[in-house]
PDB file of C-alpha atoms in Angstrom:
ATOM      1  CA  LYS A  14       2.750  -1.631  -1.471  1.00  0.00           C
ATOM      2  CA  SER A  15       6.234  -3.092  -1.557  1.00  0.00           C
ATOM      3  CA  PHE A  16       7.747  -6.101  -3.267  1.00  0.00           C
ATOM      4  CA  LEU A  17       9.085  -8.859  -1.026  1.00  0.00           C
ATOM      5  CA  ASN A  18      12.715  -8.280   0.044  1.00  0.00           C
ATOM      6  CA  HIS A  19      12.721  -4.752  -1.439  1.00  0.00           C
ATOM      7  CA  THR A  20      12.680  -1.402   0.368  1.00  0.00           C
ATOM      8  CA  ALA A  21       9.274  -0.183   1.553  1.00  0.00           C
ATOM      9  CA  TYR A  22       8.666   3.590   1.655  1.00  0.00           C
ATOM     10  CA  LEU A  23       6.355   4.785   4.424  1.00  0.00           C
ATOM     11  CA  SER A  24       5.316   8.412   4.059  1.00  0.00           C
ATOM     12  CA  CYS A  25       4.813  10.734   7.014  1.00  0.00           C
ATOM     13  CA  TYR A  26       4.323  13.916   4.997  1.00  0.00           C
ATOM     14  CA  PHE A  27       4.675  16.808   7.424  1.00  0.00           C
ATOM     15  CA  PRO A  28       4.143  20.286   5.920  1.00  0.00           C
ATOM     16  CA  ASN A  29       6.763  21.951   8.104  1.00  0.00           C
ATOM     17  CA  SER A  30       5.672  25.491   7.206  1.00  0.00           C
ATOM     18  CA  GLN A  31       7.281  27.002  10.269  1.00  0.00           C
ATOM     19  CA  LYS A  32      10.581  25.303   9.372  1.00  0.00           C
ATOM     20  CA  THR A  33      10.758  23.928  12.891  1.00  0.00           C
ATOM     21  CA  ASP A  34      14.290  22.909  13.853  1.00  0.00           C
ATOM     22  CA  ILE A  35      14.638  19.119  13.918  1.00  0.00           C
ATOM     23  CA  LYS A  36      16.466  19.497  17.232  1.00  0.00           C
ATOM     24  CA  ASP A  37      13.097  20.527  18.722  1.00  0.00           C
ATOM     25  CA  LEU A  38      11.265  17.474  17.343  1.00  0.00           C
ATOM     26  CA  ARG A  39      10.876  13.910  18.512  1.00  0.00           C
ATOM     27  CA  ILE A  40       9.839  11.677  15.584  1.00  0.00           C
ATOM     28  CA  PHE A  41       8.958   8.057  16.043  1.00  0.00           C
ATOM     29  CA  TRP A  42       7.367   5.324  13.999  1.00  0.00           C
ATOM     30  CA  GLN A  43       5.565   2.402  15.540  1.00  0.00           C
ATOM     31  CA  LYS A  44       3.889  -0.719  14.174  1.00  0.00           C
ATOM     32  CA  GLY A  45       0.572  -1.493  15.801  1.00  0.00           C
ATOM     33  CA  ASP A  46       0.473  -0.223  19.367  1.00  0.00           C
ATOM     34  CA  VAL A  47       3.676  -1.621  20.784  1.00  0.00           C
ATOM     35  CA  GLU A  48       6.596  -2.046  18.379  1.00  0.00           C
ATOM     36  CA  VAL A  49       8.858   0.988  17.926  1.00  0.00           C
ATOM     37  CA  VAL A  50      10.277   0.911  14.380  1.00  0.00           C
ATOM     38  CA  HIS A  51      12.372   4.109  14.276  1.00  0.00           C
ATOM     39  CA  GLU A  52      13.014   7.055  16.565  1.00  0.00           C
ATOM     40  CA  ILE A  53      14.688  10.427  16.123  1.00  0.00           C
ATOM     41  CA  TYR A  54      15.065  12.115  19.489  1.00  0.00           C
ATOM     42  CA  TYR A  55      15.642  15.863  19.136  1.00  0.00           C
ATOM     43  CA  GLY A  56      17.945  15.507  16.134  1.00  0.00           C
ATOM     44  CA  GLN A  57      19.639  12.213  17.043  1.00  0.00           C
ATOM     45  CA  GLU A  58      18.678   8.679  16.078  1.00  0.00           C
ATOM     46  CA  LYS A  59      17.832   6.721  19.203  1.00  0.00           C
ATOM     47  CA  LEU A  60      18.003   2.922  19.299  1.00  0.00           C
ATOM     48  CA  ASP A  61      17.121   2.181  22.940  1.00  0.00           C
ATOM     49  CA  ASN A  62      13.385   1.639  22.402  1.00  0.00           C
ATOM     50  CA  LEU A  63      13.472  -0.088  19.014  1.00  0.00           C
ATOM     51  CA  SER A  64      11.947  -3.501  18.499  1.00  0.00           C
ATOM     52  CA  PRO A  65      14.945  -5.800  17.770  1.00  0.00           C
ATOM     53  CA  LYS A  66      13.700  -6.839  14.325  1.00  0.00           C
ATOM     54  CA  TYR A  67      13.905  -3.234  13.062  1.00  0.00           C
ATOM     55  CA  ILE A  68      17.458  -2.452  14.207  1.00  0.00           C
ATOM     56  CA  ASN A  69      19.668  -1.547  11.188  1.00  0.00           C
ATOM     57  CA  ARG A  70      16.674  -1.897   8.846  1.00  0.00           C
ATOM     58  CA  THR A  71      15.357   1.680   8.751  1.00  0.00           C
ATOM     59  CA  LYS A  72      16.438   5.055   7.378  1.00  0.00           C
ATOM     60  CA  MET A  73      14.568   8.356   7.652  1.00  0.00           C
ATOM     61  CA  ASP A  74      14.629  10.766   4.709  1.00  0.00           C
ATOM     62  CA  MET A  75      14.008  14.074   6.471  1.00  0.00           C
ATOM     63  CA  ASP A  76      13.607  16.002   3.206  1.00  0.00           C
ATOM     64  CA  LYS A  77      10.656  13.840   2.171  1.00  0.00           C
ATOM     65  CA  TRP A  78       9.526  12.810   5.678  1.00  0.00           C
ATOM     66  CA  THR A  79       9.654   9.210   4.518  1.00  0.00           C
ATOM     67  CA  LEU A  80      10.826   6.127   6.382  1.00  0.00           C
ATOM     68  CA  GLN A  81      12.661   3.487   4.357  1.00  0.00           C
ATOM     69  CA  LEU A  82      12.150  -0.043   5.653  1.00  0.00           C
ATOM     70  CA  LEU A  83      14.855  -2.262   4.174  1.00  0.00           C
ATOM     71  CA  ASN A  84      14.344  -5.853   3.055  1.00  0.00           C
ATOM     72  CA  ALA A  85      10.592  -5.781   3.697  1.00  0.00           C
ATOM     73  CA  GLY A  86       9.124  -9.180   4.556  1.00  0.00           C
ATOM     74  CA  ILE A  87       5.631 -10.566   4.863  1.00  0.00           C
ATOM     75  CA  VAL A  88       5.840 -10.256   8.673  1.00  0.00           C
ATOM     76  CA  ASP A  89       6.263  -6.489   8.151  1.00  0.00           C
ATOM     77  CA  GLU A  90       2.733  -6.123   6.749  1.00  0.00           C
ATOM     78  CA  GLY A  91       0.424  -3.979   8.844  1.00  0.00           C
ATOM     79  CA  HIS A  92      -0.344  -0.491  10.137  1.00  0.00           C
ATOM     80  CA  TYR A  93       2.472   1.955  10.865  1.00  0.00           C
ATOM     81  CA  THR A  94       1.949   5.205  12.734  1.00  0.00           C
ATOM     82  CA  CYS A  95       4.303   8.180  12.532  1.00  0.00           C
ATOM     83  CA  ILE A  96       4.116  10.602  15.467  1.00  0.00           C
ATOM     84  CA  ILE A  97       5.888  13.969  15.596  1.00  0.00           C
ATOM     85  CA  GLN A  98       6.201  15.786  18.914  1.00  0.00           C
ATOM     86  CA  HIS A  99       7.453  19.335  19.441  1.00  0.00           C
ATOM     87  CA  ARG A 100       9.391  20.322  22.544  1.00  0.00           C
ATOM     88  CA  ASP A 101       7.122  23.120  23.737  1.00  0.00           C
ATOM     89  CA  LYS A 102       8.336  24.818  26.911  1.00  0.00           C
ATOM     90  CA  GLY A 103       9.904  21.569  28.046  1.00  0.00           C
ATOM     91  CA  SER A 104       6.901  19.242  27.686  1.00  0.00           C
ATOM     92  CA  PRO A 105       6.515  17.516  24.274  1.00  0.00           C
ATOM     93  CA  LYS A 106       3.281  18.142  22.380  1.00  0.00           C
ATOM     94  CA  VAL A 107       2.043  16.034  19.423  1.00  0.00           C
ATOM     95  CA  ILE A 108       1.885  18.251  16.325  1.00  0.00           C
ATOM     96  CA  HIS A 109       1.462  15.624  13.592  1.00  0.00           C
ATOM     97  CA  THR A 110       0.424  11.979  13.159  1.00  0.00           C
ATOM     98  CA  SER A 111       0.238   9.881  10.028  1.00  0.00           C
ATOM     99  CA  VAL A 112      -0.814   6.259   9.403  1.00  0.00           C
ATOM    100  CA  CYS A 113       0.378   3.899   6.628  1.00  0.00           C
ATOM    101  CA  LEU A 114      -0.892   0.436   5.782  1.00  0.00           C
ATOM    102  CA  LEU A 115       1.871  -1.705   4.262  1.00  0.00           C
ATOM    103  CA  HIS A 116       1.042  -4.530   1.847  1.00  0.00           C
ATOM    104  CA  ILE A 117       3.730  -6.941   0.624  1.00  0.00           C
ATOM    105  CA  ILE A 118       3.665  -8.418  -2.893  1.00  0.00           C
ATOM    106  CA  ALA A 119       5.591 -11.461  -4.155  1.00  0.00           C
ATOM    107  CA  ASN A 120       5.371 -12.499  -7.809  1.00  0.00           C
ATOM    108  CA  TYR A 121       3.748 -15.820  -8.602  1.00  0.00           C
ATOM    109  CA  SER A 122       5.370 -18.114 -11.147  1.00  0.00           C
ATOM    110  CA  GLN A 123       3.732 -18.283 -14.565  1.00  0.00           C
ATOM    111  CA  PRO A 124       0.889 -20.816 -14.311  1.00  0.00           C
ATOM    112  CA  GLU A 125       1.777 -24.191 -15.855  1.00  0.00           C
ATOM    113  CA  ILE A 126      -0.634 -26.770 -17.252  1.00  0.00           C
ATOM    114  CA  ALA A 127       0.227 -30.442 -16.671  1.00  0.00           C
ATOM    115  CA  TRP A 128      -1.303 -33.687 -17.959  1.00  0.00           C
ATOM    116  CA  LEU A 129      -2.701 -35.952 -15.241  1.00  0.00           C
ATOM    117  CA  HIS A 130      -3.115 -39.110 -17.307  1.00  0.00           C
ATOM    118  CA  THR A 131      -1.088 -41.350 -19.573  1.00  0.00           C
ATOM    119  CA  GLY A 132      -1.925 -43.047 -22.836  1.00  0.00           C
ATOM    120  CA  GLU A 133      -3.366 -41.647 -26.022  1.00  0.00           C
ATOM    121  CA  LEU A 134      -6.303 -39.266 -26.222  1.00  0.00           C
ATOM    122  CA  LYS A 135      -9.490 -40.770 -27.539  1.00  0.00           C
ATOM    123  CA  SER A 136     -12.584 -38.926 -28.673  1.00  0.00           C
ATOM    124  CA  ASN A 137     -15.354 -38.590 -26.092  1.00  0.00           C
ATOM    125  CA  LYS A 138     -13.051 -39.761 -23.291  1.00  0.00           C
ATOM    126  CA  TYR A 139     -12.089 -37.481 -20.439  1.00  0.00           C
ATOM    127  CA  LEU A 140      -9.069 -35.210 -20.400  1.00  0.00           C
ATOM    128  CA  ASN A 141      -7.532 -34.544 -16.961  1.00  0.00           C
ATOM    129  CA  LEU A 142      -5.347 -31.497 -16.496  1.00  0.00           C
ATOM    130  CA  SER A 143      -3.968 -29.455 -13.628  1.00  0.00           C
ATOM    131  CA  CYS A 144      -2.713 -25.881 -13.482  1.00  0.00           C
ATOM    132  CA  SER A 145      -0.239 -24.697 -10.843  1.00  0.00           C
ATOM    133  CA  SER A 146       1.473 -21.490  -9.779  1.00  0.00           C
ATOM    134  CA  SER A 147       3.692 -20.898  -6.747  1.00  0.00           C
ATOM    135  CA  GLY A 148       5.878 -18.545  -4.722  1.00  0.00           C
ATOM    136  CA  GLY A 149       3.411 -15.654  -4.564  1.00  0.00           C
ATOM    137  CA  TYR A 150       1.785 -13.324  -2.071  1.00  0.00           C
ATOM    138  CA  PRO A 151      -0.938 -12.331  -1.212  1.00  0.00           C
ATOM    139  CA  GLU A 152      -3.340 -15.244  -1.658  1.00  0.00           C
ATOM    140  CA  PRO A 153      -4.886 -15.187  -5.165  1.00  0.00           C
ATOM    141  CA  LYS A 154      -8.592 -14.601  -5.653  1.00  0.00           C
ATOM    142  CA  GLN A 155      -9.420 -17.245  -8.234  1.00  0.00           C
ATOM    143  CA  MET A 156      -8.131 -19.594 -10.939  1.00  0.00           C
ATOM    144  CA  THR A 157      -9.971 -19.694 -14.256  1.00  0.00           C
ATOM    145  CA  TRP A 158      -9.745 -22.077 -17.210  1.00  0.00           C
ATOM    146  CA  LEU A 159     -10.286 -20.731 -20.728  1.00  0.00           C
ATOM    147  CA  ILE A 160     -11.265 -23.248 -23.401  1.00  0.00           C
ATOM    148  CA  SER A 161     -11.347 -21.843 -26.943  1.00  0.00           C
ATOM    149  CA  HIS A 162     -12.353 -23.589 -30.143  1.00  0.00           C
ATOM    150  CA  GLU A 163     -13.459 -22.107 -33.427  1.00  0.00           C
ATOM    151  CA  ASN A 164     -14.865 -18.689 -32.481  1.00  0.00           C
ATOM    152  CA  THR A 165     -16.081 -19.432 -28.966  1.00  0.00           C
ATOM    153  CA  THR A 166     -14.374 -19.287 -25.576  1.00  0.00           C
ATOM    154  CA  HIS A 167     -15.727 -20.935 -22.448  1.00  0.00           C
ATOM    155  CA  ARG A 168     -14.625 -19.680 -19.039  1.00  0.00           C
ATOM    156  CA  LEU A 169     -14.679 -22.273 -16.272  1.00  0.00           C
ATOM    157  CA  MET A 170     -14.048 -21.652 -12.582  1.00  0.00           C
ATOM    158  CA  HIS A 171     -13.099 -24.796 -10.700  1.00  0.00           C
ATOM    159  CA  HIS A 172     -12.088 -25.398  -7.097  1.00  0.00           C
ATOM    160  CA  MET A 173      -8.658 -23.941  -6.281  1.00  0.00           C
ATOM    161  CA  ASP A 174      -6.376 -25.741  -3.802  1.00  0.00           C
ATOM    162  CA  VAL A 175      -4.283 -23.235  -1.856  1.00  0.00           C
ATOM    163  CA  SER A 176      -1.311 -24.002   0.399  1.00  0.00           C
ATOM    164  CA  GLN A 177       0.927 -21.628   2.350  1.00  0.00           C
ATOM    165  CA  ASP A 178       4.524 -22.338   3.281  1.00  0.00           C
ATOM    166  CA  ALA A 179       4.873 -22.252   7.074  1.00  0.00           C
ATOM    167  CA  VAL A 180       8.260 -20.492   6.926  1.00  0.00           C
ATOM    168  CA  THR A 181       8.185 -18.167   3.910  1.00  0.00           C
ATOM    169  CA  LYS A 182       4.384 -17.536   4.090  1.00  0.00           C
ATOM    170  CA  LEU A 183       4.291 -17.713   0.265  1.00  0.00           C
ATOM    171  CA  TYR A 184       1.330 -19.356  -1.459  1.00  0.00           C
ATOM    172  CA  SER A 185       1.052 -22.156  -4.019  1.00  0.00           C
ATOM    173  CA  VAL A 186      -2.178 -22.751  -5.926  1.00  0.00           C
ATOM    174  CA  THR A 187      -3.499 -25.595  -8.090  1.00  0.00           C
ATOM    175  CA  SER A 188      -6.707 -26.193 -10.007  1.00  0.00           C
ATOM    176  CA  LYS A 189      -7.810 -29.344 -11.844  1.00  0.00           C
ATOM    177  CA  LEU A 190      -9.838 -29.646 -15.035  1.00  0.00           C
ATOM    178  CA  ASN A 191     -11.723 -32.671 -16.289  1.00  0.00           C
ATOM    179  CA  ILE A 192     -13.370 -32.248 -19.706  1.00  0.00           C
ATOM    180  CA  THR A 193     -14.393 -34.392 -22.640  1.00  0.00           C
ATOM    181  CA  VAL A 194     -11.686 -34.679 -25.289  1.00  0.00           C
ATOM    182  CA  PRO A 195     -12.680 -32.291 -28.087  1.00  0.00           C
ATOM    183  CA  THR A 196     -13.278 -33.816 -31.522  1.00  0.00           C
ATOM    184  CA  ASN A 197     -12.689 -32.540 -35.052  1.00  0.00           C
ATOM    185  CA  THR A 198     -11.616 -29.096 -33.956  1.00  0.00           C
ATOM    186  CA  LEU A 199      -8.462 -27.362 -32.739  1.00  0.00           C
ATOM    187  CA  THR A 200      -8.817 -26.425 -29.074  1.00  0.00           C
ATOM    188  CA  ASN A 201      -6.765 -23.987 -26.972  1.00  0.00           C
ATOM    189  CA  ILE A 202      -6.769 -24.450 -23.200  1.00  0.00           C
ATOM    190  CA  SER A 203      -5.296 -21.772 -20.921  1.00  0.00           C
ATOM    191  CA  CYS A 204      -5.329 -21.137 -17.210  1.00  0.00           C
ATOM    192  CA  LEU A 205      -5.381 -17.765 -15.420  1.00  0.00           C
ATOM    193  CA  VAL A 206      -4.491 -16.847 -11.858  1.00  0.00           C
ATOM    194  CA  HIS A 207      -6.419 -13.769 -10.694  1.00  0.00           C
ATOM    195  CA  LEU A 208      -4.441 -11.738  -8.165  1.00  0.00           C
ATOM    196  CA  GLY A 209      -6.983  -8.984  -7.504  1.00  0.00           C
ATOM    197  CA  GLU A 210      -8.095  -5.787  -9.180  1.00  0.00           C
ATOM    198  CA  GLN A 211      -4.868  -3.840  -8.782  1.00  0.00           C
ATOM    199  CA  LEU A 212      -2.452  -6.712  -9.451  1.00  0.00           C
ATOM    200  CA  GLY A 213      -4.154  -8.174 -12.524  1.00  0.00           C
ATOM    201  CA  SER A 214      -3.820 -11.771 -13.746  1.00  0.00           C
ATOM    202  CA  LEU A 215      -1.170 -14.244 -14.882  1.00  0.00           C
ATOM    203  CA  VAL A 216      -1.836 -16.556 -17.824  1.00  0.00           C
ATOM    204  CA  SER A 217      -0.285 -19.886 -18.736  1.00  0.00           C
ATOM    205  CA  VAL A 218       1.186 -20.889 -22.072  1.00  0.00           C
ATOM    206  CA  PRO A 219      -1.845 -22.308 -23.942  1.00  0.00           C
ATOM    207  CA  LEU A 220      -2.156 -26.050 -24.436  1.00  0.00           C
ATOM    208  CA  VAL A 221      -3.240 -26.855 -28.005  1.00  0.00           C
ATOM    209  CA  ILE A 222      -5.165 -30.048 -28.698  1.00  0.00           C
TER     210      ILE A 222
END
């Protein structure tokens, strides 16, 4: 995983037990089946075969056998294969391959609750709210409303509207809530954006009624 516009580290761990001389190795990274991302040709970096979008964006750390992909973007997501060939009696032979799957993460804004109606609140009338969060990636799993009063909390899952910016590929999400105005009790209303098991959730500032 890498954060948007940060450096992604793609490992090609190669236990070089024989301490093979790098001048006898051809090392190249490719994305999918066609795009060449980085190439070291018998000790020298070679640019001839690189896909244009990777020129001046990669560095190979030979001590850690790790490729650094600078300024990683959402279009860089995908499978990367590292292939190491050894010059064996003139004809190169593959001695190591490694595959990485790159995921890009962009932080969503803190969810914000907004009022969707004007005028004063009256008991037993409806309260219309929306919750929004934007600028994130990947697409969130779910939006949840938490309504707490006295010692009970209700969890409501409503429809989530998702839009994706055509240029940046970042997502914006909104969910609407329509509930009866609570009476004679203090009520806390919060909204959560669920980003998935490994990324956790973001919670809004609670609205107190």
